[in-house]
mmCIF file of C-alpha atoms and ligand atoms in Angstrom:
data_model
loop_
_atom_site.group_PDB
_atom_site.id
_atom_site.type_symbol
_atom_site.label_atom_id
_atom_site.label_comp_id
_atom_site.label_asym_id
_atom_site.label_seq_id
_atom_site.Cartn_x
_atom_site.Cartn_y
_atom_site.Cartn_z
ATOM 1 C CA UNK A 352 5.458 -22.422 3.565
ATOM 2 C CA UNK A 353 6.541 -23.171 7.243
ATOM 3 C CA UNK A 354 4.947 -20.911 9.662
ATOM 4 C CA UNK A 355 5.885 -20.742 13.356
ATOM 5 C CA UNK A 356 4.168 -18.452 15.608
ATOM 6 C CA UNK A 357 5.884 -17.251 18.873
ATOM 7 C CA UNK A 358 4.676 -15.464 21.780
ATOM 8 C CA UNK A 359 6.374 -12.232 21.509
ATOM 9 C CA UNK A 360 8.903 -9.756 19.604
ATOM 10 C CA UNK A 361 11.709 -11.404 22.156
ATOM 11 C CA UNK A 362 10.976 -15.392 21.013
ATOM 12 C CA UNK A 363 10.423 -14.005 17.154
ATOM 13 C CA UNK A 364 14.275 -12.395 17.377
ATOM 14 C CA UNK A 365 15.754 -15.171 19.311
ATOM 15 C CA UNK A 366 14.175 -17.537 16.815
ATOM 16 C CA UNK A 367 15.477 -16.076 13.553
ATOM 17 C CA UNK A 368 18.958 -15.298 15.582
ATOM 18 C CA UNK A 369 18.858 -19.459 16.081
ATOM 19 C CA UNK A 370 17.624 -20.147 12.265
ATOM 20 C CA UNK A 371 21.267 -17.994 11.406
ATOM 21 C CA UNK A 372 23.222 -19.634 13.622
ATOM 22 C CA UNK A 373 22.280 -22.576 11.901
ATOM 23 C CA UNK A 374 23.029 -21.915 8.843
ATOM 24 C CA UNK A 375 26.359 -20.584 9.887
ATOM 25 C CA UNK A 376 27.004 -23.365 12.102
ATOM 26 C CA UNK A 377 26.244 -25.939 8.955
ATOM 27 C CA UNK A 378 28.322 -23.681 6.704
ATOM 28 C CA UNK A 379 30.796 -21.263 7.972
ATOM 29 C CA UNK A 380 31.270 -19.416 4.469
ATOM 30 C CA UNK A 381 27.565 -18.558 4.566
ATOM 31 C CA UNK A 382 26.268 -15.558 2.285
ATOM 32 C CA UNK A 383 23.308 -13.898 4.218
ATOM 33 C CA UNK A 384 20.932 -11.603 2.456
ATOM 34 C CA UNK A 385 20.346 -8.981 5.002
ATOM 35 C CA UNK A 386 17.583 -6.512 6.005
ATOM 36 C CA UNK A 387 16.750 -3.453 8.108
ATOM 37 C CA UNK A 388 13.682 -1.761 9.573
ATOM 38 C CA UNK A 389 12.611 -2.239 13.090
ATOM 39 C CA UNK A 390 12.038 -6.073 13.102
ATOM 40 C CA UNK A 391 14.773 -7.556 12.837
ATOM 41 C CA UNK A 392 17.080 -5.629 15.212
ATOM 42 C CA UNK A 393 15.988 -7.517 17.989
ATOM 43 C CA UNK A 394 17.540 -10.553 15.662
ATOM 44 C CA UNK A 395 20.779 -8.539 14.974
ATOM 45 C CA UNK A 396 21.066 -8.070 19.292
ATOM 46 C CA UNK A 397 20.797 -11.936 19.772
ATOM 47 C CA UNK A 398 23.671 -12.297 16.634
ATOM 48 C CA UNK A 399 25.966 -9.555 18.431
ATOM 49 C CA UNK A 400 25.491 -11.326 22.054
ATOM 50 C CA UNK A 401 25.857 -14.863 20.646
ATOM 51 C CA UNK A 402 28.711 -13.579 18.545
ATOM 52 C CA UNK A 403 30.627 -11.785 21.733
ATOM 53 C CA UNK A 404 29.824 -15.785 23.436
ATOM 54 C CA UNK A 405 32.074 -17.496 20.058
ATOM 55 C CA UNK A 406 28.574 -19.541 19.592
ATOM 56 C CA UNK A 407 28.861 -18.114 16.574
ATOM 57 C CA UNK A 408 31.854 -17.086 13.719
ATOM 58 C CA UNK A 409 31.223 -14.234 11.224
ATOM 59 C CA UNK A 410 34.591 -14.417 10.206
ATOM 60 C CA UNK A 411 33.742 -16.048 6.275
ATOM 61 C CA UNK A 412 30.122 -15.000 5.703
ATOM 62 C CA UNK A 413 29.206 -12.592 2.911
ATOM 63 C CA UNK A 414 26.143 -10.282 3.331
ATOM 64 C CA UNK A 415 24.371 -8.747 0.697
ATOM 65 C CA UNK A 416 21.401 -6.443 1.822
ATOM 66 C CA UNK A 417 18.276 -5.957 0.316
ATOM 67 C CA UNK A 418 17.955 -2.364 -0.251
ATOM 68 C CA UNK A 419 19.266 1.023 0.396
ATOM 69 C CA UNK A 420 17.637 4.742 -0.339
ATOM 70 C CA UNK A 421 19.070 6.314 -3.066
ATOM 71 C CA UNK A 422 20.443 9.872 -3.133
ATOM 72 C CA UNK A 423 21.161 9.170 0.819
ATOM 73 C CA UNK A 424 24.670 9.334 1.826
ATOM 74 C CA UNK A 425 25.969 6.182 3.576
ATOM 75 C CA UNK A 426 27.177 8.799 6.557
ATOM 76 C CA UNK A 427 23.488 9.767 7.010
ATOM 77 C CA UNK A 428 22.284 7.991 10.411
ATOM 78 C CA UNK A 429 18.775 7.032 8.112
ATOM 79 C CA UNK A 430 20.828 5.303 5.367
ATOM 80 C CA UNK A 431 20.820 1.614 5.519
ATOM 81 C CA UNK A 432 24.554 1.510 4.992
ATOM 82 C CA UNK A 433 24.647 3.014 8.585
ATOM 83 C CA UNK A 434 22.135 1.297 10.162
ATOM 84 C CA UNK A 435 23.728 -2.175 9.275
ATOM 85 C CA UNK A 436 26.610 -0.908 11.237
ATOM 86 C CA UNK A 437 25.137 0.702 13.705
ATOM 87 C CA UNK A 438 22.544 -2.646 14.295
ATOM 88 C CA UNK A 439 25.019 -5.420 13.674
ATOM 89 C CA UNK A 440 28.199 -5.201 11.555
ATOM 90 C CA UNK A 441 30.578 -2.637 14.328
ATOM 91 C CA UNK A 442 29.729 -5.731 16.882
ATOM 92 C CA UNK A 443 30.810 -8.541 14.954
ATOM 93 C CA UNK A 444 33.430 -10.458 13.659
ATOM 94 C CA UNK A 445 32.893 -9.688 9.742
ATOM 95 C CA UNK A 446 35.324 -8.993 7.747
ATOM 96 C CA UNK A 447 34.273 -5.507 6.059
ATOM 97 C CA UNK A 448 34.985 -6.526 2.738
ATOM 98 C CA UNK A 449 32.544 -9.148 2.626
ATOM 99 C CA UNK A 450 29.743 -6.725 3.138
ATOM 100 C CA UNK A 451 27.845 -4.977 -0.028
ATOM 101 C CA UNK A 452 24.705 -3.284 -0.159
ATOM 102 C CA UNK A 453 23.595 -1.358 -2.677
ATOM 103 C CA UNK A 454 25.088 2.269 -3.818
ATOM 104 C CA UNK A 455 22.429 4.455 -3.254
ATOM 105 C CA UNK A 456 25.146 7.664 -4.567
ATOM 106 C CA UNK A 457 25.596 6.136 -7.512
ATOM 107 C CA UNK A 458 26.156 8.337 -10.531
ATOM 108 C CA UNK A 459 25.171 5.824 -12.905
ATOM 109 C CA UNK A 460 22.057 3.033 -11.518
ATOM 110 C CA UNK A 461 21.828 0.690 -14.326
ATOM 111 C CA UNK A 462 25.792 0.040 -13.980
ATOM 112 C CA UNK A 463 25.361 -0.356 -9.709
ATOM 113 C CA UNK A 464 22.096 -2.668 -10.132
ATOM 114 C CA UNK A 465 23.764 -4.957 -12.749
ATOM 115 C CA UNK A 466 26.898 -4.573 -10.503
ATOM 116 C CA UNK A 467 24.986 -5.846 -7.036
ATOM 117 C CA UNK A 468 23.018 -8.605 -9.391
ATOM 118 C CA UNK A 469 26.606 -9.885 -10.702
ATOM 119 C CA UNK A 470 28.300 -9.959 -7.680
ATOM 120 C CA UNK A 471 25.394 -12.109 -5.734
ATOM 121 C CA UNK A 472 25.641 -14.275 -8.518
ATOM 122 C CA UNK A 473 29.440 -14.974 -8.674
ATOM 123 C CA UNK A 474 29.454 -15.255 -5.077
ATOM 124 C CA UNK A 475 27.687 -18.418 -5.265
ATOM 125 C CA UNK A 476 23.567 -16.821 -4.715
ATOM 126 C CA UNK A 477 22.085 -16.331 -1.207
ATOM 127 C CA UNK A 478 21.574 -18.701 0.921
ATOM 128 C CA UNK A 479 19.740 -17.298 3.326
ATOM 129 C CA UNK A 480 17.576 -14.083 2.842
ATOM 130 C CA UNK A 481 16.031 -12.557 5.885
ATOM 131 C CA UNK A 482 12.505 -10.385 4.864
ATOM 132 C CA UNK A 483 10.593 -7.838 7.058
ATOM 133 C CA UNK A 484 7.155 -7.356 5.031
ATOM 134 C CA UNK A 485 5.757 -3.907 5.042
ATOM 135 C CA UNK A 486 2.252 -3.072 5.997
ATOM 136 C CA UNK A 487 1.546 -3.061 2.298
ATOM 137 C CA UNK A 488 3.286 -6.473 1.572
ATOM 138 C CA UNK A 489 5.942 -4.900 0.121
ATOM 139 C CA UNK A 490 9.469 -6.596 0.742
ATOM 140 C CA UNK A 491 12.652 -4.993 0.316
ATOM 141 C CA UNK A 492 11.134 -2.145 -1.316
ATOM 142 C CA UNK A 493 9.427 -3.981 -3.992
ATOM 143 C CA UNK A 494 6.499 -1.977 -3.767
ATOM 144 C CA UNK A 495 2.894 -2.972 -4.785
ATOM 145 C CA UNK A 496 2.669 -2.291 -8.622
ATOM 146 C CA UNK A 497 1.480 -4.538 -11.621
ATOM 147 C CA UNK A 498 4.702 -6.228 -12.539
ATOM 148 C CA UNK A 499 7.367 -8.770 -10.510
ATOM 149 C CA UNK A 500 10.577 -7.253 -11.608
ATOM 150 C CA UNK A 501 13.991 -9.407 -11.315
ATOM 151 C CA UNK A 502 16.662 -7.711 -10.809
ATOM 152 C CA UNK A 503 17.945 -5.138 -8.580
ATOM 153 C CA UNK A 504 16.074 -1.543 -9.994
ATOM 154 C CA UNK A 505 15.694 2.080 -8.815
ATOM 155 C CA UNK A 506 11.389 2.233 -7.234
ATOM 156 C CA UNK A 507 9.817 5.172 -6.602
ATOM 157 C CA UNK A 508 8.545 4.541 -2.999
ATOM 158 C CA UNK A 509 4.933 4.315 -2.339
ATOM 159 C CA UNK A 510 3.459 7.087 -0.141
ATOM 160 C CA UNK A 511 1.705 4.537 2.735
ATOM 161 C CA UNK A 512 5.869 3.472 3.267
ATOM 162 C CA UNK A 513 7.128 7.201 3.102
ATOM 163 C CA UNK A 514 4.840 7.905 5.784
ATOM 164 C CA UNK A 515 5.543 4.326 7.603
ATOM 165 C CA UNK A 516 9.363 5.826 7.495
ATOM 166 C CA UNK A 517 8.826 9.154 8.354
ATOM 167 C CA UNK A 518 9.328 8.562 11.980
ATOM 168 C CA UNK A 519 12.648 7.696 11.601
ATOM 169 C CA UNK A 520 13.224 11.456 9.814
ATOM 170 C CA UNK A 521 12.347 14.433 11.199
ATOM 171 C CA UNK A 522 9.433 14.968 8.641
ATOM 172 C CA UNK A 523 8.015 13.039 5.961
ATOM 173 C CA UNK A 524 9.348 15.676 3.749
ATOM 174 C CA UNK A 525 13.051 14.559 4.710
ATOM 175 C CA UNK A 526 12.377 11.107 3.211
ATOM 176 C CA UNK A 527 13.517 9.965 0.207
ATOM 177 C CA UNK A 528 11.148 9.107 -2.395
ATOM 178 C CA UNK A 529 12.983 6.227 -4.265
ATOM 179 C CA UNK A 530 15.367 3.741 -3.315
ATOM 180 C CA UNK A 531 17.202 1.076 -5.035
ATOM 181 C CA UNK A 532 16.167 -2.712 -4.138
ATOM 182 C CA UNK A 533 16.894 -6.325 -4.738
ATOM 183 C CA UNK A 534 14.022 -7.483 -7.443
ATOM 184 C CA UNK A 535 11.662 -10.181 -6.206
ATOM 185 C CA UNK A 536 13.418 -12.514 -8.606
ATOM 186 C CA UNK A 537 16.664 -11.896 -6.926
ATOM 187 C CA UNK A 538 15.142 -13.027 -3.732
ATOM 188 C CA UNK A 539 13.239 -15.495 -5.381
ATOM 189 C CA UNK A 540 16.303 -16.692 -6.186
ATOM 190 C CA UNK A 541 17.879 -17.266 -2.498
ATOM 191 C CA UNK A 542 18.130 -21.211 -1.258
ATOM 192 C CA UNK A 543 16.152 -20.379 1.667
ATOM 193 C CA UNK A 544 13.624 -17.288 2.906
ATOM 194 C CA UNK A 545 13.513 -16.343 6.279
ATOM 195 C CA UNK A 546 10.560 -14.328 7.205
ATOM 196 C CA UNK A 547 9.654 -12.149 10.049
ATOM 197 C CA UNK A 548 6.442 -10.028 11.357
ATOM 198 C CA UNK A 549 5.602 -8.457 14.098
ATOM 199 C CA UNK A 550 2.594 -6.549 15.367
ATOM 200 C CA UNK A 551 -1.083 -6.705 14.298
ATOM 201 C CA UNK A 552 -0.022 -3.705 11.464
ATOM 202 C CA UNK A 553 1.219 -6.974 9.686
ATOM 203 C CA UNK A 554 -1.455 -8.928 10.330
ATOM 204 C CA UNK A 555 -3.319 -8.297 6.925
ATOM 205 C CA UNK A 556 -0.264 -8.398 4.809
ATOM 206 C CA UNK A 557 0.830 -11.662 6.029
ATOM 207 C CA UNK A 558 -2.763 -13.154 5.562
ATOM 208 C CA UNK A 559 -2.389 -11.778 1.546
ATOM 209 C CA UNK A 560 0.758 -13.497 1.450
ATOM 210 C CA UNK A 561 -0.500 -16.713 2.857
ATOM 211 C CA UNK A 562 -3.591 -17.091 1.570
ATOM 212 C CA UNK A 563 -3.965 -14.863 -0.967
ATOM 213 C CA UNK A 564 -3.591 -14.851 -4.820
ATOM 214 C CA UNK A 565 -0.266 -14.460 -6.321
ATOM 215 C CA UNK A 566 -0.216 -11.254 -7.467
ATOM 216 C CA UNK A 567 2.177 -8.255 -8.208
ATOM 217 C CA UNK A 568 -0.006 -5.958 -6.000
ATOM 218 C CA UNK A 569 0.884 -8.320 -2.732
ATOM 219 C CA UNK A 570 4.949 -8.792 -3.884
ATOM 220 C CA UNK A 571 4.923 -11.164 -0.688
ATOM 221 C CA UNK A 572 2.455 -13.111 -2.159
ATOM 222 C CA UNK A 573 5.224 -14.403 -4.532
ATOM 223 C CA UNK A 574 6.548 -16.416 -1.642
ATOM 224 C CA UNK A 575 3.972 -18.890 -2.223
ATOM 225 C CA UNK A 576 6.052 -20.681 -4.542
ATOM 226 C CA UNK A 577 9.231 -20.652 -3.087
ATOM 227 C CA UNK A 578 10.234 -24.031 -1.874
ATOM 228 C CA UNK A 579 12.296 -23.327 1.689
ATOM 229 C CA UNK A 580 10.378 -20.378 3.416
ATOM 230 C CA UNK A 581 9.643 -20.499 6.902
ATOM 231 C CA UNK A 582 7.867 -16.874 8.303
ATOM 232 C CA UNK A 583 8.310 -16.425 11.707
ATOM 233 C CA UNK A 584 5.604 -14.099 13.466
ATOM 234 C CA UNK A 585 4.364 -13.115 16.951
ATOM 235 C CA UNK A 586 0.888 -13.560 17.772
ATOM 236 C CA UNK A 587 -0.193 -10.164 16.503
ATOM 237 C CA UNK A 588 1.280 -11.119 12.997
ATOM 238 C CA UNK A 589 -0.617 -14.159 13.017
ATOM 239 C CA UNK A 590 -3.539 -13.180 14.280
ATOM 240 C CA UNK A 591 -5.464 -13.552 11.004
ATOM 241 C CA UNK A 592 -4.435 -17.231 9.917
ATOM 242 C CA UNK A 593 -5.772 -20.538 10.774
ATOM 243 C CA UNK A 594 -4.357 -22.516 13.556
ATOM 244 C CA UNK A 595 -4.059 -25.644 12.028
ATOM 245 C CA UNK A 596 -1.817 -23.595 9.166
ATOM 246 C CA UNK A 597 1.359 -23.108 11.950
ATOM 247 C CA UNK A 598 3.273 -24.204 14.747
ATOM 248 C CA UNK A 599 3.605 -22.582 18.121
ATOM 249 C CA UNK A 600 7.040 -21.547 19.493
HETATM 250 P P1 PGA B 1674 9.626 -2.753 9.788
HETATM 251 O O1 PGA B 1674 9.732 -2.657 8.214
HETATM 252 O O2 PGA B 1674 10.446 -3.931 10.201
HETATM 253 O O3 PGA B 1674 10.207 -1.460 10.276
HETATM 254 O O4 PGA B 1674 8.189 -2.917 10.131
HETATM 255 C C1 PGA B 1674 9.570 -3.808 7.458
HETATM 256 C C2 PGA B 1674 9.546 -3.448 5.994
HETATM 257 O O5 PGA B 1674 9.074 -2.349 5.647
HETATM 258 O O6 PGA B 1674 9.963 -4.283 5.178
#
């Protein structure tokens, strides 16, 4: 595990936007595995401006996203569908029909997760996933629970993230209670893990996932094993880890 500790939110998002660029710049036809929340928009600005400068070409990457509510139409402003646009995809040069994320309206979830799974897979796998962790160490919405699951699945979200997303609803009522998410082995599976923290909410979470034991109850923890994962945290994030364990940005 690479760890690189930065000063602020702005050197954590211009970071990550560099560690994209790249991957794109090394190979154009990149597939990204995407993610939303409030980290990495600051990422997605630095993308959009160095996109609008040509430093960078979205023209052949594929994006696949991690998660997406489910029972949420894609034209409400709090599904992930929309915020993807809304954060990155309306400001760049990708071509819409390289962009999937999961069907949260689907009538039928076993055929939609074995649909997402498939097409990953045939496009070649991920070769770049970009996490957020939750306070909880959840990431995409694998939620703490007693099992790693693989595949993309329907999870019933757990109440301490319903009430981390409420302020993006009007209540906590308003949000939804499950969602359907990329399984840990799916992003397990991705040639390289990028992720990113900020705040001292994190700060326990991302100690459990560096230090702690592999379990199902810290899904982060899981990272341990992968082979190319750099996190990328501000100060806050980090505030819990030994010195000698990072590098300084
Ligand atoms: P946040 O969410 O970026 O809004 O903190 C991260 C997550 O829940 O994975």
């Amino acid at each position: 595990m690479r760890i690189i500790v930065c000063e602020d939110y702005e050197a954590v998002s211009k970071k990550a936007a560099q560690m994209i660029l790249s991957q794109i710049t090394l190979k154009p036809n990149s597939i990204l595995g995407l993610a939303t929340g409030s980290t990495p928009v600051g990422m997605y600005k630095n993308l959009i401006q160095m996109n609008k400068e040509k430093v960078i070409d979205f023209s052949e990457v594929k994006t696949f996203n991690l998660d997406e509510y489910y029972n949420l139409p894609r034209t409400n402003n709090q599904s992930y569908y929309y915020f993807m646009h809304e954060n990155l995809f309306n400001y760049i040069n990708i071509n819409p029909a390289n962009i999937d994320i999961p069907n949260g309206m689907t009538e039928n979830i076993e055929a939609e997760c074995d649909r997402y799974d498939a097409t990953i897979k045939e496009a070649g796998g991920i070769d770049i996933q970009v996490l957020g962790i939750g306070n909880n160490a959840h990431i995409g919405f694998n939620e703490p629970t007693v099992n790693f699951e693989k595949g993309t699945h329907l999870v019933q979200l757990d109440e301490s993230t319903i009430e981390a997303n409420a302020r993006f609803f009007n209540n906590k009522d308003e949000v939804p209670k499950n969602a359907l998410t990329m399984g840990v082995g799916s992003i397990f599976k991705s040639k390289k893990i990028m992720l990113i923290a900020c705040g001292e909410a994190k700060a326990e979470a991302i100690y459990n996932t560096v230090y702690g034991k592999v379990v199902p109850e810290v899904p982060a923890s899981i990272l341990q094993f992968h082979n190319d994962i750099v996190l990328i945290l501000d100060k806050e994030a980090a505030k819990l880890l030994n010195k000698e364990d990072y590098k300084t940005a």
